[in-house]
Amino acid sequence: MPRASFFDTEARRRFFDTSFGVVNATSDGLARIWARAQITGALAEQHNQHNIFEHFNTESTARDMLRIVEALGRRNIQAWGFSYGTVLGATFASLFPDRIDRLVLDGVLDAESYFATRWSTSLLDTDKTLQAFFDSCFEGGPDLCPFYESSPEAISRKLDDLTRTILLRPVPVQTNISYGLVDYERLRITIFQSLYTPYATFPLLAQGLADLINGNGTVLYQILEQPVFDCACGTPAPLTSISDGGTAIMCTDGAEVRDTVDELEPFVQGLLRDSQWGEVLARIRIGCSAWPKQEKKHFTGPFLGNTSHPILWIGNTADPVTPIAGARKMAKGFPGSVVLTQDSPGHCSIAAPSVCTIGFVSAYFMNGTLPDEGVVCPVVQPIFSGQPVDIGGGLDPSMRRAVGAQAGEKDEDLVQALARLRQNFRVPIPF
């Protein structure tokens, strides 16, 4: 099975891959990330046997999807794509508009920006997602949010002060499976990752930040903890997930990047004007700056088509990497499409509990019906509630009828299905 791997052994990968890639972590952060990208590009070229990387693109995967559908004896596809999966889904719908049975695209990337290797529209709502942490912590109060202060603004200032302290004085951590530092880079990447899943992670983040102020970095460190590397014998399993695959797909898909450090500086500053989190997302374009040249052309748009069944697009009001604007833009190319908005922070709809959203998705897959244009689904439980996430509690009876959910068993089925989906849902940065 073809596998994107730039290193001969997992040990070599782990010893090289010791940085999260935050541009502002050091004064020479941009130059260091760029220099590492030159090494990665050279290693990829060395491991590009039979030009295998030219097949690591979204068009090839979309065509494989069609072959899988046909191999199952079907003509049209049914799919629910999340994050990068929305680029894949939009590509499929553009190439094969008459082969759509049901297609939900959730947490929608701006495909034009993605294929340009710019990611220039991804951070439009990221600061809004962080603001949700400040607001929900304040609303939860000191009993439920350990990082509480007298106002959301005071919580924000408290985090800024802590960040400046950690930049100067990293905190050492040792657990029973690993050890390391909570430094500026780890603090920032941990906060950024937490923005993806606020209901699952914000309470833990608040505890970690509160402990960190007192010099204890264990809880915050463990949010992204990995065991200390152990040199196991043998080769990894063919389906082992490694970061090389994401790099191969993004850089092969995207427009060629040959920027120098000086040429990348305006790009980084542009991202930072959109959001402070540009220091994290900038590494994607930087990381492609030495990617092996691909001679084979592949589909990069336009994204449009009169699909055999309308597409359901979903976006959150405060998604850290796929703002709702992406869904609205992409939907314009596909007549009959509807954009469903979920009023929540987090990446993709299942980052937050809404039986309203899952009800509309269920109705769409079951009988093909779409919500009315402009519908906004509520999220019915505070982030800092002190209780396990209640996916369906408190939903207005009229909304239950609107999504076609019967009281009782069917509602419970939706709740359980969403709980299972949320449990298995993992989107690695940057998707």
Short mmCIF file of C-alpha atoms in Angstrom, two decimals:
data_model
loop_
_atom_site.label_atom_id
_atom_site.label_comp_id
_atom_site.label_asym_id
_atom_site.label_seq_id
_atom_site.Cartn_x
_atom_site.Cartn_y
_atom_site.Cartn_z
CA MET A 1 0.00 0.00 0.00
CA PRO A 2 1.46 3.43 -0.93
CA ARG A 3 2.47 5.35 2.16
CA ALA A 4 3.79 8.89 2.55
CA SER A 5 6.96 8.63 4.60
CA PHE A 6 10.02 10.87 4.41
CA PHE A 7 12.07 8.87 6.92
CA ASP A 8 13.50 5.37 6.86
CA THR A 9 12.53 4.68 10.47
CA GLU A 10 10.10 6.05 13.03
CA ALA A 11 13.07 6.83 15.27
CA ARG A 12 14.52 9.21 12.67
CA ARG A 13 11.14 10.91 12.28
CA ARG A 14 10.66 11.39 16.01
CA PHE A 15 14.16 12.75 16.56
CA PHE A 16 13.69 15.26 13.74
CA ASP A 17 10.08 16.18 14.51
CA THR A 18 10.62 17.90 17.86
CA SER A 19 8.96 21.25 17.15
CA PHE A 20 5.31 22.26 16.91
CA GLY A 21 6.21 24.99 14.40
CA VAL A 22 5.00 28.22 16.04
CA VAL A 23 6.51 31.16 14.16
CA ASN A 24 6.78 33.49 17.16
CA ALA A 25 8.23 30.90 19.54
CA THR A 26 11.72 32.34 18.98
CA SER A 27 13.14 35.43 17.31
CA ASP A 28 14.27 33.27 14.39
CA GLY A 29 11.15 31.08 14.37
CA LEU A 30 10.20 31.75 10.74
CA ALA A 31 13.73 31.06 9.50
CA ARG A 32 13.96 27.86 11.54
CA ILE A 33 10.64 26.49 10.24
CA TRP A 34 11.69 27.38 6.68
CA ALA A 35 15.07 25.67 7.13
CA ARG A 36 13.41 22.51 8.44
CA ALA A 37 11.09 22.59 5.42
CA GLN A 38 14.13 22.49 3.13
CA ILE A 39 15.23 19.28 4.83
CA THR A 40 11.74 17.80 4.67
CA GLY A 41 11.50 18.64 0.97
CA ALA A 42 14.84 17.01 0.24
CA LEU A 43 13.87 13.89 2.20
CA ALA A 44 10.55 13.71 0.36
CA GLU A 45 12.40 13.87 -2.96
CA GLN A 46 14.65 11.00 -1.87
CA HIS A 47 11.63 8.89 -0.88
CA ASN A 48 9.56 9.72 -3.98
CA GLN A 49 10.03 6.34 -5.65
CA HIS A 50 8.16 6.02 -8.94
CA ASN A 51 6.86 9.59 -8.46
CA ILE A 52 4.42 8.29 -5.90
CA PHE A 53 3.72 11.73 -4.42
CA GLU A 54 2.07 12.95 -7.62
CA HIS A 55 -0.82 10.64 -6.68
CA PHE A 56 -1.18 12.17 -3.20
CA ASN A 57 -3.77 14.69 -4.28
CA THR A 58 -7.45 15.28 -3.74
CA GLU A 59 -8.54 14.55 -7.31
CA SER A 60 -7.00 11.06 -7.16
CA THR A 61 -8.82 10.37 -3.90
CA ALA A 62 -12.13 11.62 -5.30
CA ARG A 63 -11.77 9.27 -8.27
CA ASP A 64 -10.94 6.42 -5.87
CA MET A 65 -14.13 7.24 -3.95
CA LEU A 66 -16.16 6.81 -7.12
CA ARG A 67 -14.51 3.46 -7.81
CA ILE A 68 -15.30 2.30 -4.27
CA VAL A 69 -18.96 3.29 -4.69
CA GLU A 70 -19.14 1.40 -7.99
CA ALA A 71 -17.37 -1.63 -6.51
CA LEU A 72 -20.13 -1.76 -3.90
CA GLY A 73 -22.68 -2.00 -6.68
CA ARG A 74 -23.98 1.53 -6.31
CA ARG A 75 -24.04 4.49 -8.67
CA ASN A 76 -24.18 7.52 -6.37
CA ILE A 77 -22.28 8.45 -3.25
CA GLN A 78 -23.50 9.11 0.29
CA ALA A 79 -20.90 10.90 2.39
CA TRP A 80 -20.37 13.25 5.34
CA GLY A 81 -17.09 15.12 4.98
CA PHE A 82 -15.41 17.05 7.79
CA SER A 83 -12.71 19.73 7.51
CA TYR A 84 -10.30 18.65 4.72
CA GLY A 85 -13.06 16.22 3.79
CA THR A 86 -15.06 19.24 2.59
CA VAL A 87 -12.38 19.96 -0.02
CA LEU A 88 -12.53 16.32 -1.03
CA GLY A 89 -16.32 16.41 -1.14
CA ALA A 90 -16.44 19.63 -3.15
CA THR A 91 -13.91 18.17 -5.58
CA PHE A 92 -16.02 15.03 -5.98
CA ALA A 93 -19.16 17.11 -6.54
CA SER A 94 -17.40 19.25 -9.15
CA LEU A 95 -15.99 16.28 -11.05
CA PHE A 96 -19.05 14.03 -10.74
CA PRO A 97 -22.09 16.25 -10.08
CA ASP A 98 -24.49 13.58 -11.33
CA ARG A 99 -23.20 11.00 -8.83
CA ILE A 100 -24.46 12.61 -5.60
CA ASP A 101 -27.09 10.82 -3.53
CA ARG A 102 -26.39 12.60 -0.23
CA LEU A 103 -23.42 14.85 0.57
CA VAL A 104 -22.94 16.74 3.84
CA LEU A 105 -19.88 19.01 4.04
CA ASP A 106 -19.18 20.15 7.59
CA GLY A 107 -16.49 22.60 8.73
CA VAL A 108 -15.90 23.94 5.25
CA LEU A 109 -12.49 24.97 3.95
CA ASP A 110 -12.28 27.68 1.30
CA ALA A 111 -11.05 25.39 -1.49
CA GLU A 112 -9.70 28.27 -3.57
CA SER A 113 -7.44 29.41 -0.72
CA TYR A 114 -6.48 25.80 0.06
CA PHE A 115 -5.35 25.00 -3.49
CA ALA A 116 -3.45 28.30 -3.65
CA THR A 117 -1.44 27.18 -0.56
CA ARG A 118 -2.49 30.46 1.06
CA TRP A 119 -4.96 29.49 3.82
CA SER A 120 -5.66 33.22 3.91
CA THR A 121 -9.32 32.90 4.94
CA SER A 122 -8.99 30.20 7.60
CA LEU A 123 -8.49 32.44 10.63
CA LEU A 124 -11.42 34.83 10.25
CA ASP A 125 -13.22 33.46 13.34
CA THR A 126 -10.32 32.05 15.37
CA ASP A 127 -10.11 34.92 17.84
CA LYS A 128 -13.88 34.61 18.26
CA THR A 129 -13.35 30.99 19.33
CA LEU A 130 -10.83 32.05 21.98
CA GLN A 131 -13.26 34.73 23.13
CA ALA A 132 -15.75 31.92 23.72
CA PHE A 133 -13.29 30.51 26.27
CA PHE A 134 -13.16 33.81 28.13
CA ASP A 135 -16.94 34.29 27.99
CA SER A 136 -17.85 30.73 28.98
CA CYS A 137 -15.30 30.69 31.81
CA PHE A 138 -16.80 33.89 33.21
CA GLU A 139 -20.34 32.54 32.84
CA GLY A 140 -19.35 29.31 34.58
CA GLY A 141 -18.05 31.20 37.59
CA PRO A 142 -15.22 30.37 39.99
CA ASP A 143 -16.78 27.06 41.05
CA LEU A 144 -16.76 25.65 37.51
CA CYS A 145 -13.88 27.51 35.85
CA PRO A 146 -10.59 27.50 37.80
CA PHE A 147 -9.21 30.28 35.56
CA TYR A 148 -12.10 32.61 36.47
CA GLU A 149 -11.73 36.36 36.89
CA SER A 150 -14.18 39.23 37.36
CA SER A 151 -14.88 39.67 33.63
CA PRO A 152 -14.07 38.04 30.28
CA GLU A 153 -11.62 40.89 29.66
CA ALA A 154 -9.86 40.15 32.94
CA ILE A 155 -9.56 36.47 31.99
CA SER A 156 -8.03 37.51 28.65
CA ARG A 157 -5.49 39.75 30.40
CA LYS A 158 -4.68 36.94 32.82
CA LEU A 159 -3.87 34.62 29.91
CA ASP A 160 -1.72 37.30 28.25
CA ASP A 161 0.24 37.77 31.47
CA LEU A 162 0.74 34.02 31.85
CA THR A 163 1.90 33.71 28.23
CA ARG A 164 4.52 36.41 28.73
CA THR A 165 5.73 34.67 31.89
CA ILE A 166 6.05 31.28 30.16
CA LEU A 167 7.94 32.88 27.27
CA LEU A 168 10.63 33.88 29.77
CA ARG A 169 10.34 30.98 32.23
CA PRO A 170 9.27 27.59 30.84
CA VAL A 171 7.94 25.08 33.36
CA PRO A 172 9.45 21.56 33.55
CA VAL A 173 7.07 18.59 33.72
CA GLN A 174 7.60 14.90 34.38
CA THR A 175 4.75 12.39 34.28
CA ASN A 176 4.76 8.61 34.55
CA ILE A 177 4.94 8.24 30.74
CA SER A 178 6.92 11.26 29.52
CA TYR A 179 8.69 14.50 30.39
CA GLY A 180 9.26 17.87 28.80
CA LEU A 181 8.66 21.60 29.06
CA VAL A 182 5.61 23.78 29.02
CA ASP A 183 7.22 26.60 27.06
CA TYR A 184 5.70 29.30 24.87
CA GLU A 185 5.38 26.97 21.90
CA ARG A 186 3.65 24.18 23.80
CA LEU A 187 1.35 26.61 25.60
CA ARG A 188 0.25 28.25 22.37
CA ILE A 189 -0.27 25.03 20.42
CA THR A 190 -2.21 23.52 23.34
CA ILE A 191 -4.56 26.50 23.48
CA PHE A 192 -4.97 26.43 19.70
CA GLN A 193 -5.74 22.71 19.68
CA SER A 194 -8.29 23.25 22.47
CA LEU A 195 -10.20 25.67 20.25
CA TYR A 196 -11.15 22.70 18.05
CA THR A 197 -13.14 20.94 20.81
CA PRO A 198 -14.22 23.50 23.42
CA TYR A 199 -16.87 21.34 25.11
CA ALA A 200 -14.39 18.52 25.60
CA THR A 201 -11.27 20.57 26.30
CA PHE A 202 -12.01 24.05 27.72
CA PRO A 203 -12.68 22.82 31.29
CA LEU A 204 -9.40 20.88 31.23
CA LEU A 205 -7.59 23.86 29.67
CA ALA A 206 -8.90 26.15 32.41
CA GLN A 207 -7.56 23.81 35.09
CA GLY A 208 -4.22 23.51 33.31
CA LEU A 209 -3.83 27.28 33.00
CA ALA A 210 -4.77 27.83 36.65
CA ASP A 211 -2.19 25.26 37.75
CA LEU A 212 0.43 26.73 35.44
CA ILE A 213 0.17 30.11 37.15
CA ASN A 214 1.24 28.31 40.33
CA GLY A 215 4.18 26.62 38.61
CA ASN A 216 2.52 23.25 37.97
CA GLY A 217 2.41 22.45 34.25
CA THR A 218 1.31 18.81 34.46
CA VAL A 219 -2.36 19.14 33.48
CA LEU A 220 -1.65 21.47 30.56
CA TYR A 221 1.27 19.35 29.37
CA GLN A 222 -0.88 16.20 29.38
CA ILE A 223 -3.47 17.66 26.99
CA LEU A 224 -1.09 16.93 24.08
CA GLU A 225 1.14 14.41 25.84
CA GLN A 226 2.73 11.54 23.94
CA PRO A 227 4.75 8.75 25.57
CA VAL A 228 8.52 9.00 25.39
CA PHE A 229 9.60 7.38 22.14
CA ASP A 230 10.54 3.73 22.38
CA CYS A 231 12.57 2.18 19.56
CA ALA A 232 10.43 -0.83 18.68
CA CYS A 233 11.70 -3.38 16.22
CA GLY A 234 10.10 -3.86 12.84
CA THR A 235 8.35 -1.53 10.45
CA PRO A 236 5.16 0.32 11.38
CA ALA A 237 1.79 -1.03 10.31
CA PRO A 238 0.72 0.14 6.84
CA LEU A 239 -2.17 2.20 8.23
CA THR A 240 -0.17 3.95 10.95
CA SER A 241 -1.03 7.65 10.85
CA ILE A 242 1.98 9.93 10.46
CA SER A 243 2.30 13.64 9.83
CA ASP A 244 4.12 13.08 6.52
CA GLY A 245 0.82 12.18 4.88
CA GLY A 246 -0.79 15.53 5.66
CA THR A 247 2.22 17.40 4.35
CA ALA A 248 2.26 15.33 1.15
CA ILE A 249 -1.42 15.98 0.44
CA MET A 250 -1.38 19.72 1.17
CA CYS A 251 1.83 20.44 -0.70
CA THR A 252 0.96 18.29 -3.72
CA ASP A 253 -2.54 19.76 -3.90
CA GLY A 254 -1.39 23.33 -3.44
CA ALA A 255 0.23 25.79 -5.80
CA GLU A 256 4.02 25.51 -5.84
CA VAL A 257 5.80 27.51 -3.14
CA ARG A 258 9.39 28.61 -3.62
CA ASP A 259 9.37 31.59 -1.25
CA THR A 260 12.48 32.63 0.63
CA VAL A 261 12.35 33.63 4.28
CA ASP A 262 12.17 37.30 3.29
CA GLU A 263 9.37 36.60 0.82
CA LEU A 264 7.40 34.69 3.46
CA GLU A 265 7.53 37.53 5.98
CA PRO A 266 4.66 39.57 4.39
CA PHE A 267 2.56 36.41 4.17
CA VAL A 268 3.05 35.71 7.88
CA GLN A 269 2.26 39.30 8.80
CA GLY A 270 -0.93 39.09 6.74
CA LEU A 271 -2.09 36.05 8.68
CA LEU A 272 -1.24 37.76 11.96
CA ARG A 273 -3.39 40.73 10.98
CA ASP A 274 -6.34 38.35 10.70
CA SER A 275 -5.58 36.59 13.98
CA GLN A 276 -2.87 36.13 16.59
CA TRP A 277 -3.05 32.45 15.63
CA GLY A 278 -1.44 33.14 12.28
CA GLU A 279 1.77 32.13 14.06
CA VAL A 280 0.47 28.55 14.06
CA LEU A 281 -1.18 28.30 10.64
CA ALA A 282 1.73 29.97 8.81
CA ARG A 283 3.72 26.76 8.98
CA ILE A 284 1.55 25.15 6.29
CA ARG A 285 2.75 27.39 3.44
CA ILE A 286 6.25 27.55 4.91
CA GLY A 287 6.32 23.76 5.13
CA CYS A 288 5.67 23.46 1.38
CA SER A 289 8.50 25.80 0.37
CA ALA A 290 10.80 22.99 -0.82
CA TRP A 291 8.26 20.36 -1.84
CA PRO A 292 9.35 18.32 -4.89
CA LYS A 293 8.01 19.74 -8.12
CA GLN A 294 5.03 17.78 -9.45
CA GLU A 295 4.75 17.58 -13.23
CA LYS A 296 1.35 15.88 -13.29
CA LYS A 297 -1.54 18.35 -13.22
CA HIS A 298 -4.62 17.73 -11.10
CA PHE A 299 -7.98 19.35 -10.49
CA THR A 300 -7.89 22.61 -8.51
CA GLY A 301 -11.27 24.06 -9.50
CA PRO A 302 -13.56 25.63 -10.41
CA PHE A 303 -15.84 24.33 -7.68
CA LEU A 304 -19.32 24.26 -9.15
CA GLY A 305 -21.90 21.85 -10.47
CA ASN A 306 -25.59 21.13 -10.78
CA THR A 307 -25.59 18.11 -8.49
CA SER A 308 -28.08 15.26 -8.76
CA HIS A 309 -29.10 16.00 -5.15
CA PRO A 310 -28.46 19.29 -3.31
CA ILE A 311 -25.52 19.45 -0.89
CA LEU A 312 -25.99 20.26 2.80
CA TRP A 313 -23.22 22.56 4.06
CA ILE A 314 -22.67 23.11 7.80
CA GLY A 315 -20.64 25.74 9.61
CA ASN A 316 -20.23 26.97 13.18
CA THR A 317 -20.44 30.62 14.18
CA ALA A 318 -16.98 30.44 15.78
CA ASP A 319 -14.93 27.74 14.06
CA PRO A 320 -11.18 28.26 14.64
CA VAL A 321 -9.99 27.08 11.20
CA THR A 322 -13.01 26.83 8.89
CA PRO A 323 -15.13 29.95 9.38
CA ILE A 324 -18.79 29.92 8.32
CA ALA A 325 -17.83 32.23 5.44
CA GLY A 326 -16.20 29.22 3.78
CA ALA A 327 -19.48 27.30 3.69
CA ARG A 328 -21.35 30.29 2.30
CA LYS A 329 -18.76 30.86 -0.41
CA MET A 330 -18.50 27.24 -1.49
CA ALA A 331 -22.28 26.71 -1.54
CA LYS A 332 -22.71 29.40 -4.20
CA GLY A 333 -21.22 27.11 -6.84
CA PHE A 334 -23.82 24.38 -6.32
CA PRO A 335 -27.45 25.34 -7.08
CA GLY A 336 -29.99 24.18 -4.51
CA SER A 337 -27.41 23.88 -1.73
CA VAL A 338 -28.32 25.00 1.78
CA VAL A 339 -26.00 26.25 4.51
CA LEU A 340 -26.99 25.19 8.03
CA THR A 341 -25.44 27.32 10.78
CA GLN A 342 -24.69 25.98 14.26
CA ASP A 343 -24.39 28.65 16.94
CA SER A 344 -21.29 27.36 18.69
CA PRO A 345 -17.52 27.53 18.93
CA GLY A 346 -15.38 24.61 17.80
CA HIS A 347 -14.28 22.88 14.61
CA CYS A 348 -17.11 21.14 12.72
CA SER A 349 -20.62 20.72 14.08
CA ILE A 350 -19.91 17.68 16.23
CA ALA A 351 -17.47 19.69 18.35
CA ALA A 352 -20.54 20.95 20.24
CA PRO A 353 -23.78 19.31 21.43
CA SER A 354 -26.76 20.07 19.18
CA VAL A 355 -29.52 17.57 18.57
CA CYS A 356 -30.96 20.21 16.23
CA THR A 357 -28.01 19.86 13.86
CA ILE A 358 -27.81 16.10 14.05
CA GLY A 359 -31.58 15.96 13.50
CA PHE A 360 -31.31 17.89 10.26
CA VAL A 361 -28.40 15.71 9.14
CA SER A 362 -30.39 12.58 9.97
CA ALA A 363 -33.43 13.84 8.04
CA TYR A 364 -31.22 14.70 5.07
CA PHE A 365 -29.66 11.24 4.89
CA MET A 366 -32.94 9.44 5.57
CA ASN A 367 -35.28 11.25 3.17
CA GLY A 368 -33.23 13.91 1.39
CA THR A 369 -34.92 16.92 2.98
CA LEU A 370 -32.97 20.11 3.59
CA PRO A 371 -33.43 22.74 6.30
CA ASP A 372 -34.77 26.12 5.27
CA GLU A 373 -32.13 28.64 4.27
CA GLY A 374 -31.00 30.70 7.25
CA VAL A 375 -31.73 28.16 9.99
CA VAL A 376 -29.43 28.50 13.01
CA CYS A 377 -29.23 25.50 15.34
CA PRO A 378 -28.75 26.19 19.05
CA VAL A 379 -26.38 24.47 21.41
CA VAL A 380 -28.27 23.80 24.58
CA GLN A 381 -25.63 23.28 27.27
CA PRO A 382 -23.00 25.68 28.64
CA ILE A 383 -19.37 24.71 28.15
CA PHE A 384 -18.66 25.02 31.87
CA SER A 385 -21.66 23.12 33.24
CA GLY A 386 -20.00 20.70 35.63
CA GLN A 387 -21.93 17.91 33.92
CA PRO A 388 -21.17 15.49 31.08
CA VAL A 389 -22.14 16.88 27.70
CA ASP A 390 -25.92 16.54 27.24
CA ILE A 391 -26.38 16.48 23.50
CA GLY A 392 -30.15 16.80 23.42
CA GLY A 393 -31.27 18.28 26.71
CA GLY A 394 -33.49 21.35 26.69
CA LEU A 395 -34.26 21.48 22.98
CA ASP A 396 -37.36 23.55 22.21
CA PRO A 397 -40.33 21.30 21.23
CA SER A 398 -40.95 23.28 18.04
CA MET A 399 -37.33 22.68 16.97
CA ARG A 400 -37.82 18.96 17.62
CA ARG A 401 -40.72 18.98 15.19
CA ALA A 402 -38.72 21.04 12.67
CA VAL A 403 -35.97 18.45 12.51
CA GLY A 404 -38.48 15.62 12.37
CA ALA A 405 -37.32 14.06 15.63
CA GLN A 406 -40.03 12.17 17.52
CA ALA A 407 -40.09 12.52 21.30
CA GLY A 408 -38.59 9.57 23.11
CA GLU A 409 -36.73 6.77 21.39
CA LYS A 410 -35.76 8.47 18.14
CA ASP A 411 -34.33 11.44 20.02
CA GLU A 412 -32.33 9.08 22.19
CA ASP A 413 -31.05 7.28 19.09
CA LEU A 414 -29.80 10.59 17.70
CA VAL A 415 -28.15 11.44 21.00
CA GLN A 416 -26.34 8.10 21.15
CA ALA A 417 -25.28 8.22 17.50
CA LEU A 418 -23.80 11.68 17.92
CA ALA A 419 -22.04 10.65 21.13
CA ARG A 420 -20.34 7.76 19.30
CA LEU A 421 -19.38 10.01 16.41
CA ARG A 422 -17.92 12.64 18.74
CA GLN A 423 -15.94 10.02 20.65
CA ASN A 424 -14.16 8.81 17.51
CA PHE A 425 -13.74 12.21 15.86
CA ARG A 426 -10.14 13.44 15.66
CA VAL A 427 -8.91 16.26 13.44
CA PRO A 428 -5.16 16.86 13.72
CA ILE A 429 -3.82 20.36 13.32
CA PRO A 430 -3.99 22.09 10.87
CA PHE A 431 -7.24 20.62 9.55
#
